[in-house]
XYZ file of C-alpha atoms in Angstrom:
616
model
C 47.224 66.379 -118.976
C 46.603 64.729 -122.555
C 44.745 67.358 -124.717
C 41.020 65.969 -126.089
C 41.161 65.294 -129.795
C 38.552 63.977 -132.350
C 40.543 60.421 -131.944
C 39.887 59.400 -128.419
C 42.057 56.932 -126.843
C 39.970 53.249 -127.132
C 38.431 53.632 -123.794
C 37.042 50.536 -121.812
C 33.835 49.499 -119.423
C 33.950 47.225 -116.715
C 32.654 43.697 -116.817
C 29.084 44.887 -117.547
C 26.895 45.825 -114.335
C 24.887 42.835 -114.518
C 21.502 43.872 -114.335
C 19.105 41.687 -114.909
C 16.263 43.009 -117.300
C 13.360 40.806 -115.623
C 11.821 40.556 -111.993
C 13.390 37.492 -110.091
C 10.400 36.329 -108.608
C 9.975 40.007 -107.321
C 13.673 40.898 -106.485
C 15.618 43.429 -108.895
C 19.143 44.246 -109.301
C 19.369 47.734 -108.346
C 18.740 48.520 -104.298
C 16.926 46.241 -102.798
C 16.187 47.054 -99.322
C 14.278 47.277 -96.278
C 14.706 48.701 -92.669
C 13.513 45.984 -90.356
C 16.168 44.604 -88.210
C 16.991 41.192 -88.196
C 14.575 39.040 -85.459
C 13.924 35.265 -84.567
C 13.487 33.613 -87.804
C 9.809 31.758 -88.173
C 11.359 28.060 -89.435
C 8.784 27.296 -90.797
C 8.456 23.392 -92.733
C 8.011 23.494 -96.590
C 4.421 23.315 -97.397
C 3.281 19.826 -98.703
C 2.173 20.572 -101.732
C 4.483 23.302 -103.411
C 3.220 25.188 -107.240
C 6.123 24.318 -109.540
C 7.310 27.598 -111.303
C 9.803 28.398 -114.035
C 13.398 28.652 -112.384
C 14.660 32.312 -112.138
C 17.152 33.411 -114.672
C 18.583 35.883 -112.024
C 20.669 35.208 -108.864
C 20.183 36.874 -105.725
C 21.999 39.807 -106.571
C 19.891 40.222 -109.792
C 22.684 39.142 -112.374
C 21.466 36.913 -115.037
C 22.154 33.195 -114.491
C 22.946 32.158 -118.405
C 23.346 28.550 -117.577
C 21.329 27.194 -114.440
C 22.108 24.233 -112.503
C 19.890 21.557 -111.566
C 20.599 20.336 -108.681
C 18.469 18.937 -105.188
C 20.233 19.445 -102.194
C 17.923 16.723 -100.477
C 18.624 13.719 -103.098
C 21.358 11.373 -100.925
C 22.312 9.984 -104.226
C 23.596 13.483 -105.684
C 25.281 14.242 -102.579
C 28.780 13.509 -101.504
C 29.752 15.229 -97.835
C 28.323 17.839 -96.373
C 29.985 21.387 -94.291
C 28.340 23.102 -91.452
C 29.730 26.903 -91.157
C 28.688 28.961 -88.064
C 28.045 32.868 -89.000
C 28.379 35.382 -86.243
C 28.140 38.686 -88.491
C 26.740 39.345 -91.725
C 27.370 39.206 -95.005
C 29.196 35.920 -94.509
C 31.282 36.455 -97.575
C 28.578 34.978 -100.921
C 29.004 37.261 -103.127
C 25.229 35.218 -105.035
C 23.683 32.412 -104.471
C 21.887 30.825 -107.581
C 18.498 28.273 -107.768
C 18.063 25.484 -109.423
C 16.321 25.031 -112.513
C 13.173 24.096 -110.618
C 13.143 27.507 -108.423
C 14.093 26.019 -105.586
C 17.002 25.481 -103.284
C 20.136 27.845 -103.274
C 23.500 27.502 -104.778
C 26.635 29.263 -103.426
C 27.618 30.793 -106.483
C 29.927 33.174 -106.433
C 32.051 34.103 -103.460
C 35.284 35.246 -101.134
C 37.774 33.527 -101.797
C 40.177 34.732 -99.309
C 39.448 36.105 -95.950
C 41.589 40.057 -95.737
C 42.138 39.865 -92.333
C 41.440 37.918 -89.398
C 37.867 37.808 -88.012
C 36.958 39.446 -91.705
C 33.079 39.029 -91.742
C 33.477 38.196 -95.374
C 35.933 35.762 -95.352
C 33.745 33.682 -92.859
C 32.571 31.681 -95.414
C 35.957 30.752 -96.528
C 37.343 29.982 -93.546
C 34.339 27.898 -92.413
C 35.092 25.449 -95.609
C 32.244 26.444 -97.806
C 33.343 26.380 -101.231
C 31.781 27.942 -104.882
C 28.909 25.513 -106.074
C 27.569 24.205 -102.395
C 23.907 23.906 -101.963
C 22.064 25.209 -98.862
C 21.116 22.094 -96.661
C 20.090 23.216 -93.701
C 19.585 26.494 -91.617
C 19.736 26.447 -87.838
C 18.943 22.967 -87.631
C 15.919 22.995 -90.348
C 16.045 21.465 -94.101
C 15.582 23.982 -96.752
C 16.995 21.949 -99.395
C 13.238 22.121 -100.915
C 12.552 25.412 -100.085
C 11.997 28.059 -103.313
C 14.809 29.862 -103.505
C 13.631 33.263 -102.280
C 12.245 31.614 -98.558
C 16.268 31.080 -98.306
C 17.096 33.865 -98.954
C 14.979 36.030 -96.811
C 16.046 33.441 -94.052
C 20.192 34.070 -94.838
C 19.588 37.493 -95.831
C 23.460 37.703 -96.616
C 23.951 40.869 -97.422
C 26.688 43.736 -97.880
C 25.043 46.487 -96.357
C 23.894 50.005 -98.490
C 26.969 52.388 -98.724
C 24.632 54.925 -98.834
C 23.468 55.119 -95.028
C 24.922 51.702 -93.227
C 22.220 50.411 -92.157
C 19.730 48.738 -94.394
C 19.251 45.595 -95.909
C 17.373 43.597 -98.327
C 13.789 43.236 -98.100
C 12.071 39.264 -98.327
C 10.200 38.214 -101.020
C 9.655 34.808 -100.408
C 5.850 33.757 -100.009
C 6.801 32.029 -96.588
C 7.609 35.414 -95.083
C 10.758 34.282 -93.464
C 12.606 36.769 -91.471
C 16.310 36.840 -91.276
C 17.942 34.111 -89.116
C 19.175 35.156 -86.175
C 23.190 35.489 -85.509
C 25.286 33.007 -84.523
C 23.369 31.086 -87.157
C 24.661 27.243 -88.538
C 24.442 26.849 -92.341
C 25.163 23.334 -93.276
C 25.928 23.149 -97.099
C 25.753 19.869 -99.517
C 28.816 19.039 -101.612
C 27.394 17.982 -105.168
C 28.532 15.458 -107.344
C 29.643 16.896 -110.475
C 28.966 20.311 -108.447
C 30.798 22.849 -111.323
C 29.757 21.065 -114.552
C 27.534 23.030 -116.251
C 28.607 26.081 -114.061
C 29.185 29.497 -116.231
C 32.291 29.559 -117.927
C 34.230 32.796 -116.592
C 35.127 35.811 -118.760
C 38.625 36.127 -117.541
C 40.800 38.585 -118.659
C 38.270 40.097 -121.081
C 39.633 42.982 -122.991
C 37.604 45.541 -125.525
C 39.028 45.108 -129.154
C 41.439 47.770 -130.065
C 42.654 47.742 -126.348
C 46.385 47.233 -125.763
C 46.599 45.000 -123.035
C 50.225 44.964 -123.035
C 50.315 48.907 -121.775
C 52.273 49.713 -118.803
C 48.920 50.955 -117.010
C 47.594 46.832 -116.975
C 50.931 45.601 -115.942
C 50.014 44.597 -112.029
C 46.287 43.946 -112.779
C 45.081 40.423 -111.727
C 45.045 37.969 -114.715
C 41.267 37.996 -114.898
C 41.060 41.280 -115.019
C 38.743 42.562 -117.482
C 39.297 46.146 -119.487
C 36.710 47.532 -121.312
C 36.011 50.568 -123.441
C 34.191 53.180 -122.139
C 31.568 54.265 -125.089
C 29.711 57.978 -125.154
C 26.738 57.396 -127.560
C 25.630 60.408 -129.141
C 22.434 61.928 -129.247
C 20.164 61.540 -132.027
C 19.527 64.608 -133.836
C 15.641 64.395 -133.211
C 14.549 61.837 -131.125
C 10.574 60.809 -131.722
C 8.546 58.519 -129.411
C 6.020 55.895 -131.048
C 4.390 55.921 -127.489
C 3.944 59.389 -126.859
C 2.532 59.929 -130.387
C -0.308 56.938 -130.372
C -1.172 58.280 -126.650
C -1.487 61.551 -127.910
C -3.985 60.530 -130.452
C -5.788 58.554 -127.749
C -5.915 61.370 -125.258
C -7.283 64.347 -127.689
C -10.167 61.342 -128.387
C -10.746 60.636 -124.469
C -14.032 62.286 -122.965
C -13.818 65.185 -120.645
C -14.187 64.531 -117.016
C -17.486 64.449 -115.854
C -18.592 65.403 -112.085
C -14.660 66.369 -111.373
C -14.381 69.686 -108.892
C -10.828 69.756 -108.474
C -8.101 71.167 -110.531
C -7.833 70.638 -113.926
C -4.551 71.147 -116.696
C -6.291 72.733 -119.563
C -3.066 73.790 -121.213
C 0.152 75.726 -120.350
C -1.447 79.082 -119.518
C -3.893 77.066 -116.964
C -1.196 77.194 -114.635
C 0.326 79.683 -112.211
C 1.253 79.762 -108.492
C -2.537 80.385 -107.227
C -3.311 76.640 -109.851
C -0.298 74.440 -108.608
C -0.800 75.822 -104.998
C -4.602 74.266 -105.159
C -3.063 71.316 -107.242
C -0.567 70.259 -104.420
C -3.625 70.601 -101.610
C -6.149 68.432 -103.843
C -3.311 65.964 -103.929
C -3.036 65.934 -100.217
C -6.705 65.520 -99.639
C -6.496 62.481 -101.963
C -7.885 63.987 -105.250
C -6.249 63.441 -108.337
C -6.284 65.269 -111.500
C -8.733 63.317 -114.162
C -7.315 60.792 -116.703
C -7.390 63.072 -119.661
C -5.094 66.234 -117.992
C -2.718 63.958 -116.383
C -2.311 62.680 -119.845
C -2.148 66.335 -121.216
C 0.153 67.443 -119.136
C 2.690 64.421 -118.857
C 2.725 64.897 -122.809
C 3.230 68.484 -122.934
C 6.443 68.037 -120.259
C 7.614 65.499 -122.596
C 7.376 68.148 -125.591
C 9.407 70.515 -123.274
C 12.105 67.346 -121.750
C 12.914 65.822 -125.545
C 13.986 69.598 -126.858
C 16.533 69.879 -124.228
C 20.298 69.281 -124.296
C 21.390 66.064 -121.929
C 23.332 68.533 -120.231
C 21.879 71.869 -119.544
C 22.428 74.912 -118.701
C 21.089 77.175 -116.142
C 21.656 81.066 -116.630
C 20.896 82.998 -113.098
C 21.151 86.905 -113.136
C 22.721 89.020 -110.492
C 21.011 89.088 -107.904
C 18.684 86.232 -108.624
C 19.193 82.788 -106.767
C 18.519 78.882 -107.618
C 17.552 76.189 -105.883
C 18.628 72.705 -106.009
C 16.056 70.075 -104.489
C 17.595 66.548 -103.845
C 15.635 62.857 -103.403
C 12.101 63.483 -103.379
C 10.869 59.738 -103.184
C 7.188 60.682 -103.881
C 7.251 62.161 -100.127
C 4.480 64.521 -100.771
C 3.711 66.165 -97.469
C 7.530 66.940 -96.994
C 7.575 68.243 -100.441
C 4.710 70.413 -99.631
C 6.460 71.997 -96.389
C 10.031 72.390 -98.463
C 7.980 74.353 -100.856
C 6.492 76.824 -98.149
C 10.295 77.267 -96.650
C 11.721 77.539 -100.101
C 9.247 79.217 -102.229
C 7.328 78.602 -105.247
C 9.543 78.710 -108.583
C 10.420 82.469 -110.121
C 12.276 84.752 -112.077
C 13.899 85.129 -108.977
C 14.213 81.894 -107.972
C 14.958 78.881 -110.357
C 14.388 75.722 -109.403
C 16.478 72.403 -110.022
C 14.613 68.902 -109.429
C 17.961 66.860 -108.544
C 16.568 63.474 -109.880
C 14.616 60.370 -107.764
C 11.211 62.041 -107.715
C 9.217 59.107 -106.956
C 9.645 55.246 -105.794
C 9.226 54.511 -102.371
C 6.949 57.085 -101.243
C 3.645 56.587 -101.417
C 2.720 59.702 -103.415
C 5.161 59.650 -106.088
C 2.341 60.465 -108.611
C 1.549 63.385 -107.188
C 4.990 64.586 -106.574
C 5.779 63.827 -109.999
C 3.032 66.096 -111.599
C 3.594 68.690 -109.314
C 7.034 68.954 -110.971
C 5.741 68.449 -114.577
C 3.339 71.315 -114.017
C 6.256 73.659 -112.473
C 8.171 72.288 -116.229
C 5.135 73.319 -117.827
C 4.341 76.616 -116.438
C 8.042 77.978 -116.638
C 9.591 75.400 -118.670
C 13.430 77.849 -118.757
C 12.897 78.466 -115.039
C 12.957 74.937 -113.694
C 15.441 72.419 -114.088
C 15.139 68.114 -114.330
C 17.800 66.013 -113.995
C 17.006 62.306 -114.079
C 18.164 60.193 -111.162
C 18.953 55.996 -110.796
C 14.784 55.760 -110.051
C 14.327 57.461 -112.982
C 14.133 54.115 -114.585
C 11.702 51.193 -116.043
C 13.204 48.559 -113.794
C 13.358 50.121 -110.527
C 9.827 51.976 -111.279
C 8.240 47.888 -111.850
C 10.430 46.973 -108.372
C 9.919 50.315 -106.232
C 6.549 51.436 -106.340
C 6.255 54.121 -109.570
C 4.671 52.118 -112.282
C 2.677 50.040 -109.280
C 1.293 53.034 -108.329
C 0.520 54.962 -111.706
C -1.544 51.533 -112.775
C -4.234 51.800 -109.440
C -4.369 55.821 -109.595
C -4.479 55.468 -113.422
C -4.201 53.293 -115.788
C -1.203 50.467 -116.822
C -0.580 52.172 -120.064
C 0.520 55.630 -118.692
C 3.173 53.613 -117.155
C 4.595 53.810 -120.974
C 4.401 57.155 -121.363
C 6.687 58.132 -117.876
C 9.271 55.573 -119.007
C 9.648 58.055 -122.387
C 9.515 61.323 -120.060
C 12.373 59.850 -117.910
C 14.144 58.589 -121.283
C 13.784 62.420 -122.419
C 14.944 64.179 -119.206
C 18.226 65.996 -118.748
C 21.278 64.107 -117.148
C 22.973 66.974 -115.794
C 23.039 70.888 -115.478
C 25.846 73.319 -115.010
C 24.637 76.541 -113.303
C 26.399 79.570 -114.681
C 29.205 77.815 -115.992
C 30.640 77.303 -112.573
C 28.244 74.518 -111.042
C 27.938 70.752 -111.775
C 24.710 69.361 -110.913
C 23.918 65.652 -111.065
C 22.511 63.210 -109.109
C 24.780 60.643 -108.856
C 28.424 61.675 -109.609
C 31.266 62.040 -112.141
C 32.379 60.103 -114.875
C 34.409 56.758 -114.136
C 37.393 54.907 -114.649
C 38.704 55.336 -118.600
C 39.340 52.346 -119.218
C 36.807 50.214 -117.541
C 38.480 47.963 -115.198
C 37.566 44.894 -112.919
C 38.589 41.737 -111.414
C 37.139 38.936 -109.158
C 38.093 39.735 -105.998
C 38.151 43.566 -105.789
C 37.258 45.309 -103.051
C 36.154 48.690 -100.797
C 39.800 48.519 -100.377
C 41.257 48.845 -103.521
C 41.901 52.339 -104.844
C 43.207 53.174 -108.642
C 44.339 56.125 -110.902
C 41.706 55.180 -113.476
C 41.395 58.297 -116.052
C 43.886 59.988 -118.408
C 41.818 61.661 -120.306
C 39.034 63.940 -118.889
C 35.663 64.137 -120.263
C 34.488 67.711 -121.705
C 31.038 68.920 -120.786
C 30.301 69.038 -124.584
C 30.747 65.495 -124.507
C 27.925 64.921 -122.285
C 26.292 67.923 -123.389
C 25.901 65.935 -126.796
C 25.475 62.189 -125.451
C 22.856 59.872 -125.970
C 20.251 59.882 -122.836
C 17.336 58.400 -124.532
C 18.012 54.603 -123.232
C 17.611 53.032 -119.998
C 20.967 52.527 -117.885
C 23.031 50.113 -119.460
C 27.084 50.108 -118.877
C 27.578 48.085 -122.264
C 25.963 50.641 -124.053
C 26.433 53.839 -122.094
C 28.691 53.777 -119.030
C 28.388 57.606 -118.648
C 24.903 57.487 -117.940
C 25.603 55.003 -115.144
C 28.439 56.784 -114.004
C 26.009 59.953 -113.382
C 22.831 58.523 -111.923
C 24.790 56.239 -110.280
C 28.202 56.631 -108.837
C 28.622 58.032 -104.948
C 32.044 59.528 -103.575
C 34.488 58.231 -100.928
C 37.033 59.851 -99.368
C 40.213 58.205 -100.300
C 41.498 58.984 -103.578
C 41.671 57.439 -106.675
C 38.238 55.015 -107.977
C 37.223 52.153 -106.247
C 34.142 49.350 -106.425
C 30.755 50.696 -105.350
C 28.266 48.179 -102.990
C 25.778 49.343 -105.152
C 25.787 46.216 -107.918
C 27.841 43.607 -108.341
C 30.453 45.079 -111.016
C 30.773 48.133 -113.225
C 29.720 50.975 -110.600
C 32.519 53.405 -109.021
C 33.454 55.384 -105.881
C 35.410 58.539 -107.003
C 38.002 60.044 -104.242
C 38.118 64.032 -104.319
C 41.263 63.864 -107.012
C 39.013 62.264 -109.255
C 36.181 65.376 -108.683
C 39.073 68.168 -108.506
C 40.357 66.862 -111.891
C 37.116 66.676 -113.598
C 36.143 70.422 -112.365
C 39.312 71.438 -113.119
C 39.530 70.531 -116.657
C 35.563 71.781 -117.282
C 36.487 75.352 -115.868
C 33.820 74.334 -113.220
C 34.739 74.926 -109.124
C 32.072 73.220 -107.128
C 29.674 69.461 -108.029
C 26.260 69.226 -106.298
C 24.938 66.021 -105.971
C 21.920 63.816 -104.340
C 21.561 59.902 -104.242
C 22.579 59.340 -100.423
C 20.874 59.620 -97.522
C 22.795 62.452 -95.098
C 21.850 63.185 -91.257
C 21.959 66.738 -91.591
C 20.507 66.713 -95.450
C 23.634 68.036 -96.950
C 27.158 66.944 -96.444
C 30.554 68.367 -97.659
C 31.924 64.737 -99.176
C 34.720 66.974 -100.792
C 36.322 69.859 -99.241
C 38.751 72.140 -100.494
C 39.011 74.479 -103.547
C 36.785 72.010 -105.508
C 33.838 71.142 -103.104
C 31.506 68.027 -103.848
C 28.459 68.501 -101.588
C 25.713 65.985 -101.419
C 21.993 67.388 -100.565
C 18.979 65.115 -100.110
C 15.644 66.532 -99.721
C 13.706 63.321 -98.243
C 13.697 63.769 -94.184
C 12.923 60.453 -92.413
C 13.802 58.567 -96.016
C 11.281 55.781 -96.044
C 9.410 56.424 -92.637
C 12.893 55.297 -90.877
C 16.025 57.005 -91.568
C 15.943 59.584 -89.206
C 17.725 62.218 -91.381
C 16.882 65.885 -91.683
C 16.308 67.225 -95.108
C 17.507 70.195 -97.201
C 17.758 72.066 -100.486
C 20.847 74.184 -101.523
C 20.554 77.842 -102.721
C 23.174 79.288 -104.664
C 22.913 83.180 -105.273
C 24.633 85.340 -108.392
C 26.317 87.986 -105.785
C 28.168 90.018 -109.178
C 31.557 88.003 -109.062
C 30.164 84.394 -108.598
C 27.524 81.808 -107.470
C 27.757 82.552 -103.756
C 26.486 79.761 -101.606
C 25.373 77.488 -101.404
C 23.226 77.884 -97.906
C 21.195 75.318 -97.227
C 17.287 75.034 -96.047
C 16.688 72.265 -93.772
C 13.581 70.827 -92.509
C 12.435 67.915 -90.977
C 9.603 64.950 -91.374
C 5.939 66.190 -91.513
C 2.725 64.088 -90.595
C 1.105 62.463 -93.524
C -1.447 59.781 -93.587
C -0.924 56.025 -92.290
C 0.000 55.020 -95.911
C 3.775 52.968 -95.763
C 6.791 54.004 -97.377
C 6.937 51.016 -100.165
C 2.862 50.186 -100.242
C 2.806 50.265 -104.368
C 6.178 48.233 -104.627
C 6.535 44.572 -105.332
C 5.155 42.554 -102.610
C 3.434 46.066 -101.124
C 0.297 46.328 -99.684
C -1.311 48.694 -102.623
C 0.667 46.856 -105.277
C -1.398 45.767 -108.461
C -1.338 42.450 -107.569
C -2.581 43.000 -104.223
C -5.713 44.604 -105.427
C -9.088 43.232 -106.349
C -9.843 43.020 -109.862
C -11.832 46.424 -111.142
């Protein structure tokens, strides 16, 4: 094993996880799904008279489309031949489609080139004919070619299924309201004159400066295989928020409630069990706390959140215990119940929030200052880590920021995106436990090429990363792989079974399965001997992902994720016994009744959505 020196080997990031920064006519990169099965499509003619809009810069899969096409799938003069393909499974094997400049119609643009065995469902598209740069013509017998480009895409809904549970699949966003076709479906595509000019030009073979390409480790990669360095900002000494500091001007100016009988925040020491208890049941009877304390408290978490190290460190006594809480998803009713089988946070009983608090669920706010007032009330005896919903994007897309604007106001939306910014990526319980919610770092150097898949498996790390490393990183950014691949590594990576790394389903490039040599190594280097993790839905709440002398064990604390999963829930308790963290045993619970609100009603395109609202 090479020893870690001051001079780390150039390192190298994948060909970026290409996430687009903007809303794609209300699609986002990261996890977009729903849990209706596939039924009849509703075909339904393009309306008459259509509102022109500006074409998206983002392709179905949410990577940024830097030079768009313009193209009409319906003009006989651009059009040279045409190929029908019959799907019997999905995905089909597109990789993205793309729109045209105008928002409408769909583009294959990237696919399978290659089928891996026969009957592969995603070589169907190759072996049916369809070729890279083919426009959508028809669907089942009905012209689409003037269709906007979501209404095809809820009607294909070609998608790889989620790793995470194998099951779900994208959710529509078209204004039609198209439901997925239904298998066998025909797909008859338009060849285009001049079809690839003006495509985007390929990055093959990209390679980070400083990077020898020529090393024996690159020998048998593909030649458009790009190697990139994999960076590990460091933190900023102090880190200061413009937001936080105007709000807090704003708030101390803001009157007191008036007419408000519920709980209030009126500082640290206004909290204890007997407050937070009658916090969590105002919340559940629909009361909030006013403007002013919400903003009080959020901004005295954040004073707490900033101070601490990006990995931290949990200290538990003999004798004492610690809890570690998985996916919460702003499931407040289960989070109630998990509380009453759990306990309340303690000097005997720390508490670790494993990231994804809210998104989804319909009460994310009031999961999320439930937490914040545990922070604030024992801010060493309770734990955050962040997790991949943690985030602006997926707080615009999932419900969080939706949700914060009708219970409060747009502007506080500001103000979480600097408390997530601020929290922890990581803990290590007594020096023996890795906590985080997604996983371990990646592949050192970053590699990728067009065509790799759940099948491929590589030695991708030489040199281990310490926990001072991360302990001293830069958190205070949104994910971004260019700019810190070890902050999408842990909010975002899952485990598989086989060894080695491979490509996650997650996004399109730049996110990795780990195989339990790739978790034995990293414990083994840190001096640590188990990982907890959260970020996948299991049956049973908790699953042992890796066995052995190094465990990996996944716990998720939302039962019946999203109203439809079916899974049980639990929360892992690890106990000092004198010699070691004994443990961990888990508390499982199931789904408890909550109010007819859906899983999803603040999200984009939701029923309680912003946009869906009158105007106040």
């Amino acid at each position: 094993m090479a020893q870690m020196s001051s001079m780390r080997r150039p390192a190298l990031l994948p060909a970026a996880v290409a996430v687009c920064t903007l809303l794609a006519a209300g699609r986002l990169a990261t996890e977009v799904l729903s849990f209706t099965a596939p039924v009849q499509p509703v075909l339904r003619s393009s309306p008459a008279t259509r509102i022109p809009r500006a074409a998206s810069m983002c392709d179905s899969e949410g990577n940024k489309v830097r030079e768009p096409k313009t193209f009409d799938a319906s003009d006989a003069s651009s059009v040279t031949g045409s190929v029908t393909v019959e799907y019997k499974k999905r995905p089909f094997g597109v990789l993205a489609y793309a729109p045209s400049t105008s928002g409408k119609g769909a583009m294959i643009w990237k696919m399978n080139e290659g089928s891996r065995y026969p009957g592969d469902p995603q070589g169907q598209a190759f072996v049916g004919g369809a070729k890279q740069f083919m426009a959508v013509k028809k669907v089942a017998g009905v012209d689409v070619s003037t269709w906007d480009f979501w209404d095809i895409m809820d009607l294909l809904d070609d998608k790889i299924l989620d790793n995470s549970a194998g099951i779900f699949q994208s959710s529509g966003s078209g204004s039609m309201g198209n439901k997925p076709a239904e298998l066998p479906v025909s797909i008859e595509y338009a060849v285009l004159k001049d079809a690839a000019a003006g495509a985007p030009v390929p990055s093959h073979g990209e390679t980070s400066p400083g990077i020898d390409r020529s090393d024996d480790r690159f020998k048998d990669l593909p030649r458009d295989a790009t190697i990139k360095e994999y960076k590990i900002p460091v933190a900023p000494a102090n880190y200061q928020s413009q937001v936080v500091e105007t709000l807090r001007g704003a708030v101390a100016s803001m009157p007191e409630p008036v007419g408000h009988n519920g709980p209030r925040y009126m500082g640290p020491s206004s909290l204890n069990e007997a407050s937070i208890r009658q916090m969590v049941q105002s919340f559940k009877n629909g009361q909030l706390l006013p403007m002013k304390d919400a903003y009080k408290l959020a901004i005295d978490a954040f004073d707490i959140l900033v101070k601490e190290k990006t990995l931290g460190r949990i200290n538990v006594p003999v004798g004492k215990k610690v809890t570690v809480v998985g996916d919460l998803h702003g499931q407040l009713f289960d989070f109630d119940h998990m509380l009453s089988l759990a306990g309340f946070p303690s000097a005997d009983n720390q508490f670790l929030f494993n990231g994804d608090f809210v998104d989804r669920g319909p009460w994310s706010v009031e999961v999320m200052f439930t937490i914040l007032a545990f922070k604030v009330w024992q801010p060493n005896g309770v734990g955050m880590n962040r997790g991949n919903h943690e985030a602006e994007m997926a707080n615009h897309f999932y419900g969080f920021f939706g949700e914060l604007e009708v219970k409060y106001e747009k502007r506080m939306t500001d103000l979480f995106a600097e408390i997530f910014r601020a929290t922890p990526l990581c803990h290590v319980i007594n020096n023996e436990i890795f906590v985080v919610h997604g996983g371990i770092p990646g592949p050192d150097p970053r590699v990728w090429w067009k065509g790799m898949d759940n099948q491929i498996s590589f030695d991708g790390r030489q040199l281990q990363i310490s926990l001072s490393e991360i302990e001293n990183s830069n958190r205070f950014m949104e994910p971004n792989p260019d700019e810190n691949p070890l902050m999408v590594d842990l909010l975002w990576s899952d485990p598989k079974g086989k060894d080695g790394y491979g490509p996650s389903g997650r996004m399109s490039s730049g996110i990795y399965l780990f195989g339990p040599d790739v978790s034995k190594n990293f414990m083994e280097y840190n001096g640590l001997r188990m990982t907890l993790r959260s970020h996948e839905v299991k049956a049973q709440g908790y699953r042992y992902d890796h066995e052995g002398q190094y465990p990996l064990i996944t716990v998720f604390s939302a039962p019946n994720y999203v109203d439809k999963a079916g899974n049980m829930a639990s929360v892992a308790v690890l106990t000092n016994d004198g010699t070691k963290m004994a443990g961990p045993e888990f508390v499982q619970y199931s789904a408890q009744p909550h109010p007819d609100v859906p899983s999803g009603a603040y999200a984009v395109g939701g029923p309680l959505h912003p946009e869906n609202q009158p105007a106040r």
